[in-house]
XYZ file of C-alpha atoms in Angstrom:
558
model
C -64.414 -72.169 -92.285
C -63.174 -71.759 -88.708
C -59.425 -71.556 -88.241
C -57.787 -72.815 -85.073
C -55.339 -70.402 -83.505
C -51.906 -71.843 -82.884
C -52.027 -71.473 -79.103
C -53.491 -74.600 -77.439
C -56.480 -74.171 -75.169
C -54.432 -75.093 -72.076
C -51.849 -72.418 -72.805
C -54.605 -69.855 -73.379
C -56.207 -70.692 -70.038
C -52.863 -70.302 -68.264
C -52.240 -67.003 -70.067
C -55.646 -65.766 -68.897
C -54.965 -66.862 -65.304
C -57.889 -69.317 -65.340
C -55.726 -72.331 -64.408
C -52.207 -72.954 -63.146
C -49.527 -75.036 -64.827
C -49.851 -77.642 -62.060
C -53.589 -77.955 -62.696
C -53.033 -78.310 -66.440
C -50.387 -81.001 -65.845
C -52.825 -82.977 -63.667
C -55.519 -82.729 -66.363
C -53.076 -83.794 -69.104
C -52.014 -86.804 -67.022
C -55.664 -87.748 -66.507
C -56.326 -87.413 -70.257
C -53.398 -89.698 -71.083
C -54.398 -92.224 -68.406
C -58.113 -92.393 -69.211
C -57.830 -92.438 -73.026
C -61.594 -91.937 -73.252
C -61.569 -89.280 -75.962
C -62.327 -86.382 -73.641
C -60.697 -83.086 -74.514
C -58.492 -81.250 -72.075
C -61.099 -78.542 -71.493
C -63.739 -81.105 -70.480
C -61.304 -82.657 -68.006
C -60.438 -79.272 -66.469
C -64.174 -78.637 -65.963
C -64.741 -82.116 -64.493
C -61.880 -81.474 -62.042
C -63.568 -78.133 -61.195
C -60.432 -76.151 -61.969
C -62.504 -73.919 -64.269
C -66.197 -73.388 -64.889
C -67.872 -74.383 -68.137
C -68.530 -70.696 -68.810
C -64.796 -69.886 -68.555
C -63.998 -72.740 -70.917
C -66.593 -71.690 -73.486
C -65.395 -68.084 -73.484
C -61.812 -69.187 -74.076
C -62.857 -71.700 -76.752
C -64.767 -68.967 -78.571
C -61.614 -66.825 -78.629
C -59.505 -69.777 -79.751
C -61.907 -70.729 -82.553
C -62.637 -67.078 -83.392
C -66.367 -67.739 -83.482
C -69.392 -66.342 -81.675
C -70.524 -67.772 -78.330
C -74.302 -67.969 -77.860
C -76.403 -68.475 -74.750
C -79.322 -70.661 -75.838
C -81.285 -69.628 -72.747
C -81.329 -66.062 -74.073
C -81.431 -66.868 -77.810
C -83.875 -69.736 -78.499
C -84.003 -71.282 -81.990
C -86.271 -69.976 -84.714
C -89.195 -72.275 -85.616
C -88.479 -71.847 -89.331
C -84.870 -72.952 -88.828
C -85.976 -75.978 -86.807
C -88.254 -77.041 -89.652
C -85.283 -77.162 -92.043
C -83.292 -79.766 -90.075
C -84.830 -83.157 -89.151
C -84.849 -83.953 -85.429
C -82.891 -87.196 -85.923
C -80.061 -85.320 -87.673
C -79.902 -82.552 -85.064
C -79.874 -84.975 -82.128
C -77.347 -87.316 -83.742
C -74.891 -84.494 -84.494
C -75.552 -82.518 -81.276
C -76.534 -79.264 -82.955
C -79.429 -76.803 -82.955
C -80.391 -74.737 -86.027
C -80.934 -71.187 -84.794
C -81.858 -68.994 -87.758
C -81.695 -68.607 -91.537
C -80.594 -65.410 -93.257
C -80.939 -65.764 -97.048
C -78.745 -68.768 -97.922
C -76.898 -68.969 -94.562
C -78.057 -71.268 -91.751
C -76.684 -70.380 -88.300
C -76.215 -73.490 -86.199
C -75.249 -73.849 -82.513
C -72.678 -76.617 -82.042
C -70.712 -77.919 -79.080
C -67.843 -78.545 -81.511
C -67.810 -75.952 -84.312
C -64.784 -77.780 -85.793
C -66.915 -80.847 -86.592
C -66.402 -80.512 -90.339
C -68.238 -83.744 -91.167
C -71.427 -82.596 -89.416
C -71.237 -79.182 -91.121
C -70.681 -80.775 -94.554
C -73.576 -83.205 -94.052
C -75.818 -80.321 -93.005
C -74.758 -78.299 -96.055
C -75.636 -81.204 -98.354
C -78.910 -81.841 -96.530
C -80.187 -78.251 -96.615
C -78.426 -76.755 -99.649
C -77.455 -73.790 -97.441
C -74.142 -72.403 -96.269
C -73.567 -73.278 -92.628
C -72.366 -70.743 -90.055
C -71.399 -72.585 -86.849
C -71.473 -70.839 -83.480
C -70.384 -72.214 -80.106
C -72.813 -73.193 -77.319
C -72.701 -75.342 -74.187
C -73.225 -79.044 -74.916
C -75.794 -79.367 -72.115
C -77.747 -76.389 -73.506
C -77.723 -77.888 -77.000
C -79.025 -81.227 -75.724
C -81.743 -79.586 -73.601
C -82.913 -77.081 -76.244
C -82.795 -79.725 -78.967
C -84.974 -82.072 -76.938
C -87.364 -79.301 -75.896
C -87.694 -77.850 -79.395
C -88.166 -81.092 -81.250
C -90.228 -82.785 -78.529
C -93.141 -80.428 -79.160
C -93.008 -81.327 -82.855
C -92.856 -85.056 -82.051
C -95.846 -84.702 -79.714
C -97.770 -82.957 -82.491
C -97.025 -85.902 -84.789
C -98.217 -88.345 -82.113
C -101.408 -86.334 -81.622
C -102.081 -86.421 -85.368
C -101.513 -90.183 -85.339
C -103.863 -90.492 -82.367
C -106.634 -88.684 -84.231
C -106.120 -90.988 -87.196
C -106.596 -94.283 -85.340
C -109.897 -95.830 -84.358
C -111.548 -94.938 -81.053
C -110.684 -98.205 -79.314
C -106.983 -97.684 -80.028
C -106.738 -93.980 -79.226
C -106.514 -94.497 -75.457
C -103.453 -96.756 -75.935
C -101.695 -94.088 -77.986
C -102.553 -91.438 -75.391
C -101.262 -93.642 -72.566
C -97.965 -94.211 -74.348
C -97.651 -90.535 -75.149
C -98.159 -89.447 -71.541
C -95.738 -92.044 -70.219
C -93.125 -91.051 -72.810
C -93.484 -87.389 -71.859
C -93.043 -88.154 -68.155
C -89.907 -90.239 -68.742
C -88.368 -87.897 -71.329
C -88.898 -84.857 -69.126
C -87.312 -86.670 -66.175
C -84.226 -87.547 -68.217
C -84.039 -83.993 -69.519
C -84.200 -82.683 -65.936
C -81.377 -85.082 -64.881
C -83.697 -86.899 -62.452
C -82.529 -90.098 -60.759
C -86.050 -91.322 -59.890
C -89.638 -90.836 -61.065
C -92.387 -91.192 -58.438
C -95.966 -91.785 -59.638
C -98.313 -91.612 -56.616
C -102.128 -91.913 -56.670
C -104.263 -90.058 -54.143
C -108.002 -89.748 -53.699
C -108.555 -86.873 -56.125
C -105.227 -86.406 -57.880
C -102.243 -88.158 -59.407
C -98.885 -86.807 -58.234
C -95.668 -87.104 -60.247
C -92.374 -86.145 -58.652
C -88.769 -86.249 -59.878
C -85.765 -86.653 -57.618
C -83.144 -84.248 -58.936
C -79.772 -84.015 -57.174
C -81.215 -85.970 -54.252
C -84.289 -83.768 -53.654
C -87.885 -84.460 -54.779
C -89.669 -81.874 -56.950
C -93.319 -82.046 -58.008
C -94.031 -81.701 -61.732
C -97.131 -81.491 -63.884
C -99.082 -84.766 -63.791
C -101.772 -86.318 -66.018
C -105.368 -86.353 -64.732
C -106.201 -88.917 -62.010
C -108.289 -90.999 -64.459
C -105.176 -91.959 -66.425
C -103.516 -93.671 -63.447
C -104.700 -97.290 -64.046
C -103.797 -97.240 -67.743
C -100.442 -95.567 -67.040
C -99.474 -98.168 -64.423
C -100.584 -101.007 -66.712
C -98.352 -99.692 -69.513
C -95.364 -99.433 -67.165
C -95.961 -102.964 -65.855
C -96.292 -104.463 -69.352
C -93.002 -102.881 -70.483
C -91.318 -104.062 -67.258
C -92.536 -107.681 -67.611
C -94.653 -107.426 -64.458
C -97.996 -109.090 -63.751
C -100.675 -106.509 -64.621
C -103.375 -108.647 -62.948
C -101.584 -108.575 -59.572
C -102.397 -105.323 -57.770
C -102.216 -106.516 -54.153
C -98.486 -107.270 -53.853
C -95.310 -105.244 -54.503
C -93.469 -106.075 -57.733
C -90.045 -105.239 -59.171
C -88.945 -105.185 -62.796
C -86.833 -103.429 -65.420
C -87.339 -101.856 -68.824
C -85.056 -100.413 -71.483
C -85.860 -97.286 -73.476
C -84.064 -95.054 -75.936
C -83.996 -91.360 -75.082
C -81.678 -88.477 -75.972
C -79.989 -90.763 -78.515
C -78.869 -93.398 -75.997
C -80.177 -96.480 -74.238
C -81.373 -95.975 -70.675
C -82.409 -98.641 -68.177
C -85.310 -98.088 -65.793
C -85.610 -100.124 -62.588
C -89.312 -100.266 -61.707
C -90.910 -100.852 -58.313
C -94.656 -100.964 -57.616
C -96.414 -101.079 -54.230
C -100.162 -101.195 -53.442
C -101.620 -98.173 -51.604
C -105.185 -97.443 -50.515
C -105.743 -95.385 -53.686
C -104.007 -97.692 -56.169
C -100.498 -98.761 -57.085
C -97.628 -96.336 -56.547
C -94.698 -96.640 -58.939
C -91.073 -95.592 -58.588
C -88.789 -95.759 -61.631
C -85.041 -95.494 -60.994
C -83.309 -94.025 -64.050
C -80.031 -95.827 -64.703
C -78.245 -93.604 -67.203
C -74.669 -94.820 -67.549
C -73.610 -91.660 -69.389
C -74.436 -89.409 -66.439
C -73.790 -91.777 -63.543
C -70.432 -93.353 -64.382
C -67.741 -91.037 -63.052
C -63.986 -91.298 -63.083
C -62.033 -91.184 -59.853
C -61.005 -87.584 -60.529
C -64.645 -86.493 -60.885
C -65.855 -87.575 -57.436
C -64.888 -84.304 -55.763
C -62.346 -85.668 -53.266
C -59.816 -83.165 -51.883
C -56.470 -83.570 -53.622
C -54.589 -85.049 -50.646
C -57.420 -87.523 -49.940
C -57.631 -88.417 -53.642
C -53.942 -89.410 -53.739
C -54.314 -91.290 -50.454
C -57.362 -93.204 -51.769
C -55.587 -93.956 -55.025
C -52.694 -95.506 -53.106
C -55.136 -97.615 -51.074
C -56.948 -99.076 -54.086
C -53.615 -100.109 -55.595
C -52.782 -102.287 -52.567
C -52.579 -106.026 -53.387
C -54.932 -107.149 -50.578
C -57.098 -105.902 -47.720
C -60.626 -104.529 -47.215
C -61.649 -101.028 -48.281
C -65.080 -99.872 -47.111
C -67.237 -96.990 -48.327
C -69.896 -95.925 -45.832
C -72.921 -93.668 -45.808
C -76.728 -93.766 -46.023
C -78.714 -94.915 -49.050
C -78.280 -92.500 -51.943
C -74.954 -91.064 -50.773
C -73.022 -92.230 -53.847
C -71.241 -95.263 -52.373
C -71.724 -97.447 -55.462
C -70.531 -94.646 -57.732
C -67.326 -94.368 -55.689
C -66.758 -98.131 -55.835
C -67.380 -98.260 -59.596
C -64.936 -95.382 -60.103
C -62.324 -97.232 -58.036
C -62.802 -100.466 -59.990
C -62.574 -98.625 -63.316
C -59.385 -96.922 -62.109
C -57.548 -100.143 -61.242
C -58.922 -102.337 -64.052
C -56.408 -103.885 -66.429
C -56.252 -107.083 -68.461
C -53.785 -108.407 -65.863
C -56.427 -108.307 -63.104
C -59.582 -110.365 -62.698
C -62.343 -108.373 -61.015
C -65.617 -109.946 -59.846
C -68.543 -108.213 -58.147
C -71.644 -109.482 -56.367
C -74.333 -106.780 -56.239
C -77.992 -106.171 -55.417
C -78.862 -104.958 -57.975
C -76.260 -104.660 -60.756
C -76.972 -101.056 -61.691
C -74.369 -100.458 -64.413
C -72.283 -102.783 -66.534
C -68.531 -102.355 -66.167
C -66.373 -103.309 -69.128
C -64.106 -106.256 -68.386
C -65.670 -106.921 -64.957
C -67.604 -110.107 -64.070
C -70.762 -108.933 -62.277
C -73.153 -111.213 -60.366
C -76.731 -110.292 -59.464
C -77.878 -111.382 -55.989
C -81.042 -113.538 -56.150
C -82.107 -114.458 -52.587
C -85.207 -116.314 -53.817
C -82.984 -119.062 -55.240
C -80.360 -118.929 -52.496
C -77.851 -116.635 -54.221
C -77.140 -114.264 -51.321
C -74.180 -111.942 -50.775
C -72.528 -114.578 -48.593
C -73.097 -117.464 -51.015
C -72.055 -115.369 -53.990
C -68.894 -114.198 -52.244
C -68.059 -117.741 -51.156
C -68.303 -118.877 -54.782
C -66.376 -116.082 -56.441
C -63.289 -116.472 -54.243
C -62.937 -119.885 -55.953
C -62.843 -118.107 -59.339
C -59.268 -116.905 -58.724
C -60.074 -113.151 -58.635
C -57.575 -110.422 -57.822
C -60.223 -107.902 -56.794
C -63.665 -108.567 -55.314
C -66.509 -106.112 -54.756
C -69.398 -107.014 -52.440
C -72.312 -104.608 -52.811
C -72.920 -104.498 -49.044
C -71.788 -106.314 -45.899
C -75.112 -106.996 -44.171
C -74.425 -109.841 -41.761
C -71.816 -111.813 -39.846
C -71.465 -114.470 -42.551
C -70.699 -111.957 -45.333
C -68.290 -110.044 -43.081
C -66.466 -113.243 -42.162
C -66.033 -114.386 -45.781
C -64.905 -110.878 -46.876
C -62.275 -110.829 -44.126
C -61.016 -114.304 -45.079
C -60.828 -113.240 -48.735
C -58.727 -110.220 -47.791
C -56.441 -112.309 -45.585
C -55.860 -114.792 -48.413
C -54.534 -112.187 -50.827
C -57.575 -110.497 -52.371
C -58.421 -106.807 -52.489
C -62.019 -106.498 -51.271
C -64.316 -103.482 -51.738
C -67.661 -103.166 -49.975
C -70.113 -100.771 -48.309
C -71.678 -100.305 -44.892
C -74.412 -98.030 -43.541
C -72.628 -95.987 -40.848
C -72.577 -92.320 -39.939
C -68.826 -91.831 -40.261
C -65.632 -93.648 -41.178
C -64.684 -94.731 -37.644
C -68.171 -96.167 -37.135
C -67.412 -98.853 -39.745
C -65.038 -100.561 -37.300
C -67.697 -100.743 -34.582
C -70.274 -102.033 -37.089
C -68.033 -104.932 -38.151
C -67.394 -105.850 -34.507
C -71.133 -105.608 -33.737
C -71.736 -108.121 -36.543
C -69.580 -110.610 -34.650
C -66.320 -110.269 -36.554
C -63.253 -111.064 -34.447
C -61.323 -107.889 -33.552
C -57.923 -109.343 -34.464
C -59.229 -110.386 -37.901
C -60.728 -106.942 -38.566
C -57.452 -105.329 -37.467
C -55.469 -107.587 -39.815
C -57.684 -107.141 -42.901
C -59.153 -103.606 -42.872
C -56.898 -101.056 -44.619
C -59.156 -98.041 -45.120
C -62.651 -96.550 -44.780
C -64.203 -93.677 -46.749
C -67.393 -92.045 -45.434
C -69.332 -89.760 -47.763
C -72.418 -87.667 -48.407
C -73.621 -85.851 -51.538
C -74.156 -82.084 -51.609
C -75.784 -80.146 -54.416
C -73.494 -77.784 -56.316
C -74.269 -74.134 -56.944
C -75.390 -73.509 -60.514
C -72.425 -71.965 -62.335
C -74.739 -69.846 -64.512
C -76.573 -68.004 -61.718
C -74.113 -68.218 -58.821
C -73.984 -64.949 -56.880
C -72.759 -63.670 -53.469
C -75.086 -63.843 -50.467
C -74.962 -63.490 -46.701
C -75.668 -66.582 -44.604
C -77.319 -66.538 -41.181
C -74.675 -66.184 -38.423
C -76.027 -69.168 -36.475
C -75.705 -71.443 -39.537
C -72.138 -70.271 -40.089
C -71.281 -70.931 -36.456
C -72.541 -74.505 -36.782
C -69.829 -75.229 -39.339
C -67.175 -72.984 -37.824
C -66.983 -70.239 -40.465
C -66.547 -66.522 -39.908
C -66.849 -63.937 -42.669
C -63.209 -63.083 -42.042
C -62.363 -66.621 -43.256
C -63.807 -65.939 -46.709
C -61.405 -64.839 -49.475
C -64.024 -62.610 -51.109
C -65.781 -61.710 -47.870
C -68.954 -63.431 -49.086
C -70.422 -66.882 -49.634
C -72.161 -67.753 -52.901
C -75.395 -69.478 -53.876
C -77.428 -70.039 -57.028
C -80.221 -67.532 -57.548
C -82.169 -69.687 -60.033
C -82.118 -69.639 -63.848
C -83.361 -71.734 -66.808
C -80.181 -73.814 -66.717
C -80.946 -75.097 -63.193
C -84.751 -74.934 -63.570
C -84.875 -72.144 -61.013
C -83.443 -74.319 -58.229
C -80.065 -72.595 -57.842
C -78.303 -75.993 -57.868
C -77.046 -78.128 -60.734
C -75.179 -81.379 -60.175
C -73.770 -82.947 -57.021
C -70.398 -83.643 -55.486
C -69.237 -85.760 -52.598
C -68.000 -84.581 -49.236
C -65.702 -87.103 -47.637
C -63.695 -88.272 -44.678
C -61.111 -91.014 -44.931
C -59.687 -93.264 -42.225
C -56.519 -95.209 -43.019
C -55.759 -98.116 -40.703
C -52.257 -97.800 -39.237
C -50.617 -99.806 -36.427
C -52.131 -97.622 -33.693
C -55.655 -98.064 -35.063
C -55.082 -101.819 -35.405
C -54.245 -101.908 -31.689
C -57.383 -99.852 -30.949
C -59.518 -102.306 -32.932
C -58.032 -105.274 -31.092
C -58.830 -103.560 -27.763
C -62.384 -102.699 -29.014
C -61.867 -98.978 -28.466
C -65.055 -96.920 -29.129
C -65.480 -95.312 -32.540
C -65.208 -91.837 -30.998
C -61.716 -92.616 -29.679
C -60.609 -93.941 -33.072
C -61.983 -90.834 -34.808
C -60.295 -88.482 -32.347
C -56.946 -90.223 -32.910
C -57.354 -90.031 -36.705
C -58.104 -86.297 -36.549
C -55.155 -85.553 -34.291
C -52.505 -87.939 -35.650
C -53.542 -88.468 -39.271
C -54.941 -84.942 -39.816
C -58.153 -86.596 -40.987
C -60.549 -84.084 -42.538
C -64.128 -84.824 -41.453
C -67.122 -84.594 -43.787
C -68.148 -81.369 -42.080
C -64.713 -79.865 -42.647
C -64.713 -80.974 -46.288
C -68.165 -79.442 -46.758
C -67.007 -76.248 -45.077
C -64.104 -75.941 -47.535
C -66.429 -76.486 -50.506
C -68.792 -73.784 -49.181
C -65.912 -71.323 -48.741
C -64.752 -72.080 -52.285
C -68.252 -71.302 -53.592
C -69.052 -74.836 -54.737
C -72.066 -75.286 -52.428
C -73.892 -73.554 -49.573
C -73.731 -73.829 -45.794
C -77.378 -74.920 -45.673
C -76.634 -77.732 -48.116
C -73.811 -79.018 -45.903
C -76.102 -78.853 -42.862
C -78.816 -80.718 -44.795
C -76.694 -83.825 -45.373
C -74.527 -83.902 -42.231
C -75.831 -85.163 -38.910
C -75.364 -82.954 -35.888
C -73.031 -85.365 -34.101
C -70.613 -84.974 -37.014
C -70.064 -81.305 -36.217
C -66.696 -81.597 -34.490
C -64.628 -78.686 -35.727
């Protein structure tokens, strides 16, 4: 039985110089505030104060157990056969090997006595727990048992009659595509027919990657299966359709938003994976710089006013808004949202789905919900003059209003509202802050290594090698953990404009966005998205090329 050393994990990390006391205090405060069951080590990793590898190494010393890398030490087939897949997935463990009457098992929590006792009763063997990364356990468990599940499906397929075997094969191929996408942390699955081939691509961390696809002949049956499960009309192949389906994968329920469009070679399908477990982030996990985080937190606690989050499609605006709503939610506040679509359900929040076909637009929905006596209102997007006008009136009558706009930077949000026909004096009176953001891919912590960037790329973001603490930048070289991409996960880069008296006067005078931005940089010390990305590259979180990929050239004002 593992024995826990007396020194807490936080104290051990401080002793090892991995974190500071200030960082530990922030994590402890977040743990007490969130009350979501997360351990202090998980919170320190989510705040990016330490890497998961550092945490695991310290945990192994604390628990006095072995640490295993499942990429280098895959499980033994004989050990896998001892433990049923349902048990392993439910308890988040992977059986690695058996030596006489001892079963070695990789666990994310080797102190889970109940799981170890259940496994001992199930197998009749002594259990030796070792520590491994939770993500590795989930991935290896799914990979190892998936092959066995597929074998079972293939045996079932051979057992059914000929007319039914195609249905089983269709379901099997679709299940493999979806399961692999979830395993690879994809946000979207693209199924695209061409003249001689069927292409399947996953969008992982914002970038499309081609994966192995079934033969072209399976396309009609595959699309029909997807449409049946999404309650779409399988007989209609000439018009676009939208639907949803629910599946269970990796031990949890996952929603898929399905869109089909007709092409010259058949219907193309895109499935958006809505996985609440991976998409719902807390405010501390967004990646905001500490000073901006505290500034944003103060803004969202204001009693009234408009707060806008801007950026292109797929830049994480909804995630930021959901994190803000979760942060300020309490039983004393009534929060209502009107969205298109409602992607994730928020506990305690009244969420309304826009349905333009029956007249429920953003403007109509917003007009109705202000009569529901809310304290906080979220409008998925301000698209027109009518919605902007109602949002402004809601803010002026004592409501806190969150919404999004598609603009290149924070200052551009002011010009966009005025271009929609909003009165300058009303915008000046209601707008309290704007956050602009983009998403950059993060270097894989497992294979991150120093590298030298091209001088011209460094000049574009204003970095010299003399600015670097270690004299080098870092990038991911590619490993099994990141599927050879060098990146794993994403983080936001931000700029934040707070509306003070000077900016209110500028809005009233219709000053150009460039003038507003210049004032904010000089007088408010506003950090631009480029500057935030530059800091993250210097700190080794991402690469210069990744910052250049998501930032437009006109944003490069150093």
